[in-house]
Coordinates of C-alpha atoms in Angstrom, one line a residue:
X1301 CA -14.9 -22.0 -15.2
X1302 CA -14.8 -21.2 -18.6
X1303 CA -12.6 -18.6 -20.8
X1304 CA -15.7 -17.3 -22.3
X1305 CA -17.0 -16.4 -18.5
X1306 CA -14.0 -14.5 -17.2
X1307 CA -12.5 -13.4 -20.5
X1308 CA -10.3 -10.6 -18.8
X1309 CA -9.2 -13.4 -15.5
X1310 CA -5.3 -13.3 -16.2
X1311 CA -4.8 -11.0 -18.8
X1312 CA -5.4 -7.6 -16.7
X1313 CA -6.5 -6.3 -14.1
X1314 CA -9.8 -6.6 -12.8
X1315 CA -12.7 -6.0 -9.5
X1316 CA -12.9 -8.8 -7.5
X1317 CA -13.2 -11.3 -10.5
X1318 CA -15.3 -8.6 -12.5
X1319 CA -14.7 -6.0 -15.2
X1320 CA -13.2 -2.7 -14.0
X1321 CA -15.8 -0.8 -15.1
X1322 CA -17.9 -2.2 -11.9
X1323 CA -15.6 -0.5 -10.1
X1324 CA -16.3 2.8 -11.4
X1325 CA -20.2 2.0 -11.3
X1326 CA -20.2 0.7 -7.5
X1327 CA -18.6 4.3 -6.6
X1328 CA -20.7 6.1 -8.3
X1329 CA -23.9 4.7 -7.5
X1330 CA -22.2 4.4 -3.8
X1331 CA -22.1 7.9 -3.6
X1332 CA -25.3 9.1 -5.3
X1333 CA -27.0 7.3 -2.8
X1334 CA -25.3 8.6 0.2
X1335 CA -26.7 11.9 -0.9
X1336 CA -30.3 10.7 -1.7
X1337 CA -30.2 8.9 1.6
X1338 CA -28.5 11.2 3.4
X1339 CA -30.7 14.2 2.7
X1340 CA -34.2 11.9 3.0
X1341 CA -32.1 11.1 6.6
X1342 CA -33.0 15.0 7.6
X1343 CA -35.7 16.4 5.0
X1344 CA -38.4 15.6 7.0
X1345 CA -36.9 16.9 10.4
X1346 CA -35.2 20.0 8.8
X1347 CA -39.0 21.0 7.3
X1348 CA -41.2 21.0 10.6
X1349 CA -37.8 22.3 12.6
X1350 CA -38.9 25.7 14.1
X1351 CA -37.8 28.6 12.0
X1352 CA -35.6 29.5 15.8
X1353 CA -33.8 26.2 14.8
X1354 CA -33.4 27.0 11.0
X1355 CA -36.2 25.0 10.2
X1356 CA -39.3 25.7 8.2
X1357 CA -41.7 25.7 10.9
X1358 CA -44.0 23.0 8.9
X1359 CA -46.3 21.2 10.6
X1360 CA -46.6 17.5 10.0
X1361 CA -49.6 17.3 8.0
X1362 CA -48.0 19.3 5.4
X1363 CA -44.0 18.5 6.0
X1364 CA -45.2 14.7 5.7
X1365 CA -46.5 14.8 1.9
X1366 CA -43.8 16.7 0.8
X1367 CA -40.7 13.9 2.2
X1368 CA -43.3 11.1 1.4
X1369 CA -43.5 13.3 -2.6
X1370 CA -39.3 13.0 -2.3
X1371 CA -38.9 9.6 -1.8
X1372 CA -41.7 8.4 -4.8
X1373 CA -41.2 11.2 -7.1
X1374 CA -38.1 9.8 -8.6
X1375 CA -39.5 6.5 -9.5
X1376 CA -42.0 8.9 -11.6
X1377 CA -39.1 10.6 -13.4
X1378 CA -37.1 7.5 -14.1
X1379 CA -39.4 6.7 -16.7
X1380 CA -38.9 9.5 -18.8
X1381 CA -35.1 9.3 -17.8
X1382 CA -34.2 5.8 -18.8
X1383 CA -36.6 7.2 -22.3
X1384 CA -34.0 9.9 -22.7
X1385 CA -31.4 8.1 -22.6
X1386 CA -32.1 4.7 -24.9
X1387 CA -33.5 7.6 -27.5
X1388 CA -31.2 10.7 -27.3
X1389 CA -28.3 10.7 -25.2
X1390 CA -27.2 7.2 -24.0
X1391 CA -27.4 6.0 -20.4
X1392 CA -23.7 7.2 -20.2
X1393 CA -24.0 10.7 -20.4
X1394 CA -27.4 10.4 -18.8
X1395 CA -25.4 9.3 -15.6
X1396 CA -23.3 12.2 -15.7
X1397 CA -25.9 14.8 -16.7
X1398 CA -28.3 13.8 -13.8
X1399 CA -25.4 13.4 -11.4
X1400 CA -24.6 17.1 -12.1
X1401 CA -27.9 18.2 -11.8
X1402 CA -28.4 16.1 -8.5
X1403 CA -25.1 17.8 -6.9
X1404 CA -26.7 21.8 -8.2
X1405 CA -29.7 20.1 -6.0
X1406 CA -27.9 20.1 -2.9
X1407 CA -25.7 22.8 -3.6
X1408 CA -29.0 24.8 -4.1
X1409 CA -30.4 23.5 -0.7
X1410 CA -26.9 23.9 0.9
X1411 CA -27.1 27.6 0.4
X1412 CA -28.1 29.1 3.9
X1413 CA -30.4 31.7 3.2
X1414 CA -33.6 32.4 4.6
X1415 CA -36.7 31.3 3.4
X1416 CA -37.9 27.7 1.2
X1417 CA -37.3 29.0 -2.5
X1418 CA -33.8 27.3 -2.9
X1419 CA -34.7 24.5 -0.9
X1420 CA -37.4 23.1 -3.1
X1421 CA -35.4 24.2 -6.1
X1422 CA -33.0 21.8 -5.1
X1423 CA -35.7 19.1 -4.2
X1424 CA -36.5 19.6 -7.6
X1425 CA -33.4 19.1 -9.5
X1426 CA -32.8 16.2 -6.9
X1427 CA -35.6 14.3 -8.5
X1428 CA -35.1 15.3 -11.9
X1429 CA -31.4 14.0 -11.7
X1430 CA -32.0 10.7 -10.1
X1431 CA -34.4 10.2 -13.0
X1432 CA -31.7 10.3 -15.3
X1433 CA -29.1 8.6 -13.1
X1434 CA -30.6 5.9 -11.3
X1435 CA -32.2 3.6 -13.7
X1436 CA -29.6 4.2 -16.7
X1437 CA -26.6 2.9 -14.3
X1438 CA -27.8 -0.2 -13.6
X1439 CA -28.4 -0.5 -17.1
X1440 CA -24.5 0.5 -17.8
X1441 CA -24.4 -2.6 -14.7
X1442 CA -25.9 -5.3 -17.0
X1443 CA -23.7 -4.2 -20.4
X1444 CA -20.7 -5.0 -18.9
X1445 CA -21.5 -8.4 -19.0
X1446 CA -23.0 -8.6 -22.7
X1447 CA -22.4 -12.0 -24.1
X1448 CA -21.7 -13.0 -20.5
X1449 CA -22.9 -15.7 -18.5
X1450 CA -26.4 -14.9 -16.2
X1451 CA -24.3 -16.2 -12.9
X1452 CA -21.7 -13.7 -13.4
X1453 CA -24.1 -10.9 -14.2
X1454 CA -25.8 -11.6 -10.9
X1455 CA -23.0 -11.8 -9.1
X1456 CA -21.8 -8.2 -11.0
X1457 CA -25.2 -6.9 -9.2
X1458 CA -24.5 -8.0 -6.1
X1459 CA -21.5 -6.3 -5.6
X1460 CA -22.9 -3.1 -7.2
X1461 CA -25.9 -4.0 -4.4
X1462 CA -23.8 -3.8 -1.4
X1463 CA -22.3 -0.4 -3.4
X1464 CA -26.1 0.8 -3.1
X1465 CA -26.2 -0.6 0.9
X1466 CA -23.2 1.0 2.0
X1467 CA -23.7 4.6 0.6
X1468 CA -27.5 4.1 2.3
X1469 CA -26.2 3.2 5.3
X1470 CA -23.0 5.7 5.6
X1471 CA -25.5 8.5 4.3
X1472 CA -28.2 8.1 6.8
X1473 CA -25.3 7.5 9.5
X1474 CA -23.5 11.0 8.9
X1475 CA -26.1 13.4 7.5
X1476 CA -28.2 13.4 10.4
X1477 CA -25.2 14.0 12.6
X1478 CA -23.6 16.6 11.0
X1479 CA -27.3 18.4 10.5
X1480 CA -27.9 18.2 14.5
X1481 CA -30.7 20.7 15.2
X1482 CA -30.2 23.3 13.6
X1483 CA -27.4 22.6 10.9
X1484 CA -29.5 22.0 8.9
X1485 CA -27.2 23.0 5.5
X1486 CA -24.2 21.3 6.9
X1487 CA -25.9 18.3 6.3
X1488 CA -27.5 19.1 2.7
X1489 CA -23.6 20.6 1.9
X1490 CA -22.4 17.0 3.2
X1491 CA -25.2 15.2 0.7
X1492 CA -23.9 18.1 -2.3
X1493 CA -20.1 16.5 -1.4
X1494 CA -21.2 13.1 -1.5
X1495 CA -22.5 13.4 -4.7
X1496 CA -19.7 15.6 -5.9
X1497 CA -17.2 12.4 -5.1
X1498 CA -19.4 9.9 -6.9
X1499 CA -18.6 12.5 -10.0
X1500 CA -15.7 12.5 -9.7
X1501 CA -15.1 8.9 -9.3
X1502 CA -17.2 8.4 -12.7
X1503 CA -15.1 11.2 -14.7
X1504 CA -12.2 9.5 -13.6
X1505 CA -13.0 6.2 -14.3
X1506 CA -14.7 7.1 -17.7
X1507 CA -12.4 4.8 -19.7
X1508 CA -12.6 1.9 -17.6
X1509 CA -16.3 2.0 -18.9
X1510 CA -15.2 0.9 -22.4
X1511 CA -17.9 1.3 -24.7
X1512 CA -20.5 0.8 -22.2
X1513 CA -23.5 3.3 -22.5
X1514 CA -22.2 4.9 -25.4
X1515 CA -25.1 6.5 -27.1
X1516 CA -28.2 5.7 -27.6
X1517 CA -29.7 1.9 -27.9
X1518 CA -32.3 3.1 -30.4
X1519 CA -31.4 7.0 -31.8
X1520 CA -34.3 8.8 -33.0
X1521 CA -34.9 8.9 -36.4
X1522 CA -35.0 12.2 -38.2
X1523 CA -38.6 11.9 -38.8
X1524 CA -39.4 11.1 -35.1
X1525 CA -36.6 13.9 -33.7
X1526 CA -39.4 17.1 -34.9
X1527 CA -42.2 14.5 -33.6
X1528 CA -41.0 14.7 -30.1
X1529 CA -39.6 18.3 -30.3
X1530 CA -42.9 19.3 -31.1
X1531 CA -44.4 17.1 -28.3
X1532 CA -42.5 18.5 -25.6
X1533 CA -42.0 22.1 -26.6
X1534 CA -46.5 21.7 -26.7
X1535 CA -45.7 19.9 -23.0
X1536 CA -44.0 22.6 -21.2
X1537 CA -46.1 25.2 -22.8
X1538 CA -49.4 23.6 -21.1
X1539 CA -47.5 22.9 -17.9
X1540 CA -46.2 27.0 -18.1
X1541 CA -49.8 27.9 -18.4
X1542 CA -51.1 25.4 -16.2
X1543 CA -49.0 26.4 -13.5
X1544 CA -48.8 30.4 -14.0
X1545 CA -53.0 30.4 -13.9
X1546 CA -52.7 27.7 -10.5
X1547 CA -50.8 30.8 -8.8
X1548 CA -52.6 33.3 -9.9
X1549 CA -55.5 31.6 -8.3
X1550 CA -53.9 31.3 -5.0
X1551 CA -54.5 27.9 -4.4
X1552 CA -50.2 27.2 -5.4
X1553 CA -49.1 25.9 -1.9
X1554 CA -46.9 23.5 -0.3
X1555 CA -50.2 21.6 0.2
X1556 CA -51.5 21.7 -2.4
X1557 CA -48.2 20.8 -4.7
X1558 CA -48.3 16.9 -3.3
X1559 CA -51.5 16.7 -4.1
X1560 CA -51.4 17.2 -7.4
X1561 CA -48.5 15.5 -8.4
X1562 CA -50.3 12.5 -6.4
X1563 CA -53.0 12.7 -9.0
X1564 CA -50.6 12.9 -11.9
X1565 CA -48.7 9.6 -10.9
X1566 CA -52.6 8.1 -10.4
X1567 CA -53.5 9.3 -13.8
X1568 CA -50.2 8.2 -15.2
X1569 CA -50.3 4.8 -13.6
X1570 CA -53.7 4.4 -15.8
X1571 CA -52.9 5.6 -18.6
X1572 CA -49.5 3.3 -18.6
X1573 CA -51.6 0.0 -18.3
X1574 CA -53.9 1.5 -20.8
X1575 CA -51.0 1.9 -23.4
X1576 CA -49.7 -1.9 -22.4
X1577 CA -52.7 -3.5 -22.9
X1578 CA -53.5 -1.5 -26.1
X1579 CA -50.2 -2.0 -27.3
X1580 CA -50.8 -5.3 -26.8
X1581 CA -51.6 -6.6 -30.3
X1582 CA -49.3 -8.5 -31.2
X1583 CA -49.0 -10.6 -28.1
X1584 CA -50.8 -14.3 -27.3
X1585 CA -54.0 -15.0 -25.8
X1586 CA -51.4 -17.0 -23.1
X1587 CA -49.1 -13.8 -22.6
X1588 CA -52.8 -11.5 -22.2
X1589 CA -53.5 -13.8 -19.6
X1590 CA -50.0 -13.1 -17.7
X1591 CA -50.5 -9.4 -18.0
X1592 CA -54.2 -9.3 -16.3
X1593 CA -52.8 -11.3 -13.2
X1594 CA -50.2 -8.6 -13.3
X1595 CA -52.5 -5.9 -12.7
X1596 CA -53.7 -7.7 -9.2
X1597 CA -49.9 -7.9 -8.3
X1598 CA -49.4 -4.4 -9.1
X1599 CA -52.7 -3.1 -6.9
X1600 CA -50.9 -5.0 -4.2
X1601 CA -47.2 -3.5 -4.3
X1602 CA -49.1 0.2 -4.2
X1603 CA -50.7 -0.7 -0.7
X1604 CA -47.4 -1.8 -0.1
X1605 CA -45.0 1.1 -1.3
X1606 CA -48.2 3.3 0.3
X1607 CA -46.8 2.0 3.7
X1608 CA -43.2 0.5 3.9
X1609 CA -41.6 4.0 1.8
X1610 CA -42.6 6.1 4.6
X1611 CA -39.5 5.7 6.5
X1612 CA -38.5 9.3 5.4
X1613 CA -41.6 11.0 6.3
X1614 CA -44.0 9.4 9.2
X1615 CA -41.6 6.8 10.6
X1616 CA -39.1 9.7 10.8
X1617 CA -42.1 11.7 12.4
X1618 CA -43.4 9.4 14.6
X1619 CA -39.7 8.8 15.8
X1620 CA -39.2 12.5 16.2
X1621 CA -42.5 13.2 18.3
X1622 CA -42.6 9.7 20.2
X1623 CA -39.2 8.0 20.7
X1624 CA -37.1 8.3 23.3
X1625 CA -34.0 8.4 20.6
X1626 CA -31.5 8.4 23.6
X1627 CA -32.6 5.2 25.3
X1628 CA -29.4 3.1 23.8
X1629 CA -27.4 5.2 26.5
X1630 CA -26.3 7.6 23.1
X1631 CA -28.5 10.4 21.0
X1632 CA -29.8 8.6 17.9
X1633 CA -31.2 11.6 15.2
X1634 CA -34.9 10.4 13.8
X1635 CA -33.6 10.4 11.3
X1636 CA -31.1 7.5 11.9
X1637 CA -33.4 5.1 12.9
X1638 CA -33.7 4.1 8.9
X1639 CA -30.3 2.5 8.9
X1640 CA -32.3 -0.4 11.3
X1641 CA -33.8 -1.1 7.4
X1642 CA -30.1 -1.0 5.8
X1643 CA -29.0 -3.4 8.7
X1644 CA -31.9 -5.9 8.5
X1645 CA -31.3 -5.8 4.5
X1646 CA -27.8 -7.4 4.3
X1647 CA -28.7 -9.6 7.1
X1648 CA -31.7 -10.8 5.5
X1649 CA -31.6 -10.7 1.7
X1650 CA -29.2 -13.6 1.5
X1651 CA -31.6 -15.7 4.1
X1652 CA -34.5 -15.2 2.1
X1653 CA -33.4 -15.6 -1.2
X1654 CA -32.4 -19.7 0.0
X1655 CA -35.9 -19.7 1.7
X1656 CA -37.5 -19.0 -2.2
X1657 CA -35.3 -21.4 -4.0
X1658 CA -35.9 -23.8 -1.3
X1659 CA -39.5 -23.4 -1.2
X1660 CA -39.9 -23.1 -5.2
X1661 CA -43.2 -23.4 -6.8
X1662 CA -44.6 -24.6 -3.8
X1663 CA -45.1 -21.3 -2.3
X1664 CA -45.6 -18.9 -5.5
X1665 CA -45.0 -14.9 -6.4
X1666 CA -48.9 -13.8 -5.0
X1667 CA -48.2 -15.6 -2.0
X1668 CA -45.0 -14.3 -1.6
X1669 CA -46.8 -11.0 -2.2
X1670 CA -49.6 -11.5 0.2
X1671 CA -47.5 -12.2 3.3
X1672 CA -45.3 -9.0 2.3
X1673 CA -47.4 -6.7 2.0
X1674 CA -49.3 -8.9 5.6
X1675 CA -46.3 -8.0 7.4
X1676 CA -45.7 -4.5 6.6
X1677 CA -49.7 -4.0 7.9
X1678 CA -48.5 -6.1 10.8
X1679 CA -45.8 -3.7 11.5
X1680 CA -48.2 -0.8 11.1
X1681 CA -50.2 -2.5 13.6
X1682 CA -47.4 -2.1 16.1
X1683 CA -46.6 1.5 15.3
X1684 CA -50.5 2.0 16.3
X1685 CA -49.9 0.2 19.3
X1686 CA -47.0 1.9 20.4
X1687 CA -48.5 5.7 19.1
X1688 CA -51.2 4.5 22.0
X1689 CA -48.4 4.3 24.5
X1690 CA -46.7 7.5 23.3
X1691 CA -50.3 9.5 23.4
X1692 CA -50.6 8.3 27.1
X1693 CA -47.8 10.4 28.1
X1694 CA -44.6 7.8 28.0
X1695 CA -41.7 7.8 25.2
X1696 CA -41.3 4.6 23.5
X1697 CA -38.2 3.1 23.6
X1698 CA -35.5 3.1 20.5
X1699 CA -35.6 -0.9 21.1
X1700 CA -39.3 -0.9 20.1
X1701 CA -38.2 0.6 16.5
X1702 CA -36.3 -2.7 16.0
X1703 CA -39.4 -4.8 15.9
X1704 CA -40.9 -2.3 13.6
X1705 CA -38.5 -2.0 11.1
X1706 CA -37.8 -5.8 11.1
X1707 CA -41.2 -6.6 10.4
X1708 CA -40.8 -3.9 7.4
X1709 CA -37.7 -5.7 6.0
X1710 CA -39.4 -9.0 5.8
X1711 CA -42.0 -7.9 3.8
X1712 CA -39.7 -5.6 1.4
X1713 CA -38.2 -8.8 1.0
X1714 CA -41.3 -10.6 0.1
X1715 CA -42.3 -8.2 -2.8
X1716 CA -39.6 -6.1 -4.3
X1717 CA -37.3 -8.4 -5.6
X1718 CA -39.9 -11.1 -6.0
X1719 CA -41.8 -8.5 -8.3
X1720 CA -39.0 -7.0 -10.1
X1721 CA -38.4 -10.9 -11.6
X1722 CA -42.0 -11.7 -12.0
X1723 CA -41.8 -8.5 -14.0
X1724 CA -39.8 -9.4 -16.5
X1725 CA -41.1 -12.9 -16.0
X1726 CA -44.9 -11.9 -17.7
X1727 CA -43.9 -9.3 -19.5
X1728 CA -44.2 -9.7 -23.5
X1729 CA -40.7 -9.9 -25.6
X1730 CA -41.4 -6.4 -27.4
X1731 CA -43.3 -5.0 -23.8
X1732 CA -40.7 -5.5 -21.3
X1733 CA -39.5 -2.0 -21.0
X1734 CA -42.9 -0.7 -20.7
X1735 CA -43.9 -3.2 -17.9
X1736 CA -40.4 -2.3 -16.2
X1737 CA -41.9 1.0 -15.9
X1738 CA -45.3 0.1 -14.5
X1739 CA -43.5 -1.5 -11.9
X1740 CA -41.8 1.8 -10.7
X1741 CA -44.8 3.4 -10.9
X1742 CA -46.1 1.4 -7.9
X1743 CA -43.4 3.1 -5.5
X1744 CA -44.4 6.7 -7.5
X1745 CA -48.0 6.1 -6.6
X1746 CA -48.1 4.5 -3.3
X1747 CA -45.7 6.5 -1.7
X1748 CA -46.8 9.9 -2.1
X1749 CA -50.6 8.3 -1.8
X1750 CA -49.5 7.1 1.8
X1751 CA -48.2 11.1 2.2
X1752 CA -51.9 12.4 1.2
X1753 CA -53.4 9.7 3.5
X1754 CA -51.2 11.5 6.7
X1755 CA -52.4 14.9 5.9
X1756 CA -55.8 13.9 5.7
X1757 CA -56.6 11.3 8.2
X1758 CA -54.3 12.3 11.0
X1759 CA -56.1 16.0 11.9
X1760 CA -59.6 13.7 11.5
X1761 CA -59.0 10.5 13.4
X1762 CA -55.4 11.0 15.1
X1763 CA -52.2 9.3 14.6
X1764 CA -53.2 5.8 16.6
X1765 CA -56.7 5.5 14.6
X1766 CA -54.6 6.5 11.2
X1767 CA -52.0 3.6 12.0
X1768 CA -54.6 1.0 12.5
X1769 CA -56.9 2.4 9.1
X1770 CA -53.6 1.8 6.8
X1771 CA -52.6 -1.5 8.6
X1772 CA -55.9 -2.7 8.1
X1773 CA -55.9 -1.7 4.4
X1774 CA -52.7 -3.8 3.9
X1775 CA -54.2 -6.7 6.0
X1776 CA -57.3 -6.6 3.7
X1777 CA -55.3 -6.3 0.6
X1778 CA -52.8 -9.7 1.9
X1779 CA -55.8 -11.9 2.6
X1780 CA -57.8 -10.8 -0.8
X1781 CA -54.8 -11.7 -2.7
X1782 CA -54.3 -14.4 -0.7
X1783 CA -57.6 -16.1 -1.5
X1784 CA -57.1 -14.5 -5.4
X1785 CA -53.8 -16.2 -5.4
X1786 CA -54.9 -19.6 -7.1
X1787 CA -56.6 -17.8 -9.6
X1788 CA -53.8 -15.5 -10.5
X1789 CA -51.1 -18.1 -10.6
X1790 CA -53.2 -20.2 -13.1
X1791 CA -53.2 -16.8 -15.2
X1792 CA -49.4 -17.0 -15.1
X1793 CA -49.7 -20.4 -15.6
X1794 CA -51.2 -19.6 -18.8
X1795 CA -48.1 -17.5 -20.0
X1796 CA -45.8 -20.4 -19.1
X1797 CA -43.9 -18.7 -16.4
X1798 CA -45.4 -21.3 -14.0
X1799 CA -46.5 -19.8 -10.4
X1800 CA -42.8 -18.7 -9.1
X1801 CA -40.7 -16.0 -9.3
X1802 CA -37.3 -16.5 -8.0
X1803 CA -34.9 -13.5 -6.4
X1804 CA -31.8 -13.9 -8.6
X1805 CA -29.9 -10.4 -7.4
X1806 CA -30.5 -9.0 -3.8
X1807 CA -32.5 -5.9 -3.8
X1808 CA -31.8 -2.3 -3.4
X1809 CA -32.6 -1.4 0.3
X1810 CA -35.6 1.0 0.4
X1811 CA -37.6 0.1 -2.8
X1812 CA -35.0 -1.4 -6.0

């Protein structure tokens, strides 16, 4: 090893081989998602809870959308979040802002009064703080090693990874527990202290940052700064106006609300790939070419998200209504089943990222995204099969779960990571910040789209029929861009990015 590569080895102290500052970050990020986990662990099962058990009294058409709206929805605001903080505030006081506002969250929801108002408030500031936090700390993740080698860097984000695994997997463990059924604000209380603990790790540990994150990486300019003042103050006008005249008509309701945010992240989604491809002037014929291939992978990761981010919402349903959740000889909240996804993740990541350098440009990124997004509709097959047992009268057993969520893992690990490095593989030099984006708009489209497909399907066809329909859409969508697949890797071929993309950092478990 060189000097250059571990400049601080020997001189002071440092976190497992890496700056300190990781140290700080891992906590941080450790506990933020103990809280986000932990309260998508009980969201859907505190919201159709009978109002006798402290619940809402939802029913699952409508409880459904909303979890499913929780889990995409901050993939929608981390694009004006990470915006925020490269133009006015830096990502890290963008950390810290939307960590406070994510711990008001579940303080808000921990606040046992009757009735929904402070619970959705919180939901609320939930989102709008993991759109500041979440995609600006991996960004403080990646400065630490500025002028760095790439093999260090990855091996900073795979510690910070198993940071992201653990607080998953100790969040869905606990919350559930302590919620039972009926405590419910014990457990948002315990998601408010998790987060409060990943503050305080980061206040503490503010210096060990260095200069990371300090301010932002391209300031307004004075022109631009009463640009975008203007801009937002017109924004929130139309949205006050908007919103004032959609209650006054009535139709403001917690159906309703997923709905139309659905159709915003749709409408966003368009617009996004309208702006790339317009902004796309100054780019080659070869680099065009690697950006309409793009748009087939991207169609394919929405079917995806649409299905494998349900784990909050209908897999938590489905385990609630039709799993015998103490067939392992112990109680096991619905909630809890998740964690088989956080288990299968670090088992898994490492076997699958050999299998892709091993395989290398034999077996490229569509095909790669073709049997993902294959075997998450082959483990919606099984759900159908076992909701067929379930309607006949008998519980499934908990062991059944295993196959399902395995099947899940294997395809998360066939697109996410593959696509987050095909995305900055075909993205254009002055466009790759914009195509990061479109790629988290696939998780803040598909995943409240999968939400609107429950509410409306399941009092129409049932839960079986509504299994099979979406497993057959994912099928369908594996073999077209299966067959599609030569075509789009000559696209990429074009670019000169050749027809592989190559998982470098394991991936985040639930979406990145």
């Amino acid at each position: 090893m060189s000097h250059r590569e571990y400049p601080a080895a020997g001189r002071e102290k440092t976190f497992f081989g890496h700056p300190r500052g990781l140290a700080v970050l891992f906590g941080t990020e450790m506990w933020e998602r103990f809280s986000f986990y932990g309260l998508q662990g009980i969201l859907l099962t505190f919201l159709t809870a009978s109002v006798l058990h402290n619940g809402l009294g939802l029913t699952d058409t409508v409880a459904v959308p909303i979890a499913s709206l929780y889990s995409g929805a901050v993939y929608l605001t981390s694009l004006p979040g990470g915006w925020l903080a490269d133009r006015v505030l830096g990502a890290r006081r963008a950390v810290l802002i939307g960590g406070v506002i994510i711990m008001c969250g579940h303080i808000s929801m921990a606040i046992p009064v009757s009735g929904p108002g402070l619970v959705f408030f919180g939901l609320f500031l939930v989102v709008l703080g993991s759109g500041l936090l979440k995609p600006n700390i991996s960004v403080m993740v990646g400065r630490l090693y500025d002028g760095d080698s790439d093999a260090r860097r990855d091996a900073g984000f795979s510690v910070f990874y198993m940071g992201i695994n653990l607080g998953g997997f100790l969040g869905i463990l606990v919350t559930p527990y302590l919620a039972g059924d009926d405590r419910w604000h014990l457990g948002f209380g315990a998601a408010a202290v998790g987060m409060a603990l990943g503050l305080l790790w980061y206040v503490r540990g503010w210096s060990r940052l260095t200069g990371t994150g300090i301010g932002p990486s391209r300031p307004l300019e004075d022109a631009e700064r009463g640009k975008v003042v203007r801009i937002v103050v017109i924004a929130l006008v139309i949205a006050a106006v908007a919103i004032a005249v959609w209650a006054a008509t009535g139709t403001l309701t917690l159906s309703t609300v997923p709905t139309v945010v659905t159709i915003l992240s749709i409408a966003a989604a368009v617009w996004y790939f309208i702006y790339i491809f317009g902004e796309a002037k100054d780019v080659t014929a070869a680099e065009k070419a690697g950006l309409r291939a793009y748009v087939g992978l991207f169609i394919a990761s929405v079917v995806f998200w649409m299905l494998y981010l349900q784990m909050g919402s209908i897999l938590t349903a489905f385990a609630s209504n039709s799993v015998d959740l103490d067939s392992w000889g112990f109680h096991l909240p619905a909630g809890g089943v998740q964690n088989l996804n956080s288990i299968f993740i670090l088992i898994f990541s490492p076997i699958f990222g050999a299998i892709w350098l091993k395989a290398g440009a034999q077996f490229g990124t569509a095909y790669k995204f073709a049997l993902g997004v294959g075997l998450t509709g082959l483990s919606w097959v099984f759900l159908g099969w076992l909701q067929g047992r379930a309607d006949g009268g008998v519980l499934v057993a908990l062991g059944w779960m295993v196959v399902v969520y395995l099947l899940l893992t294997w395809g998360e690990l066939c697109v996410s990571p593959v696509g987050l490095s095909v995305t900055t593989q075909l993205a254009p030099a002055n466009l790759k910040g914009q195509l990061m984006g479109v790629w988290f708009l696939g998780p803040a489209v598909g995943t409240p789209l999968g939400g609107q497909a429950y509410a409306f399907l399941v009092p129409k066809v049932g839960e079986q029929a509504f299994f099979y329909i979406l497993a057959g859409l994912a099928i369908l969508t594996a073999i077209v861009l299966a067959l599609f697949s030569p075509a789009l890797h000559r696209l990429m071929g074009q670019g000169g990015h050749g027809p592989d993309a190559v998982l470098e950092t394991p991936p985040e478990p639930r979406a990145q």
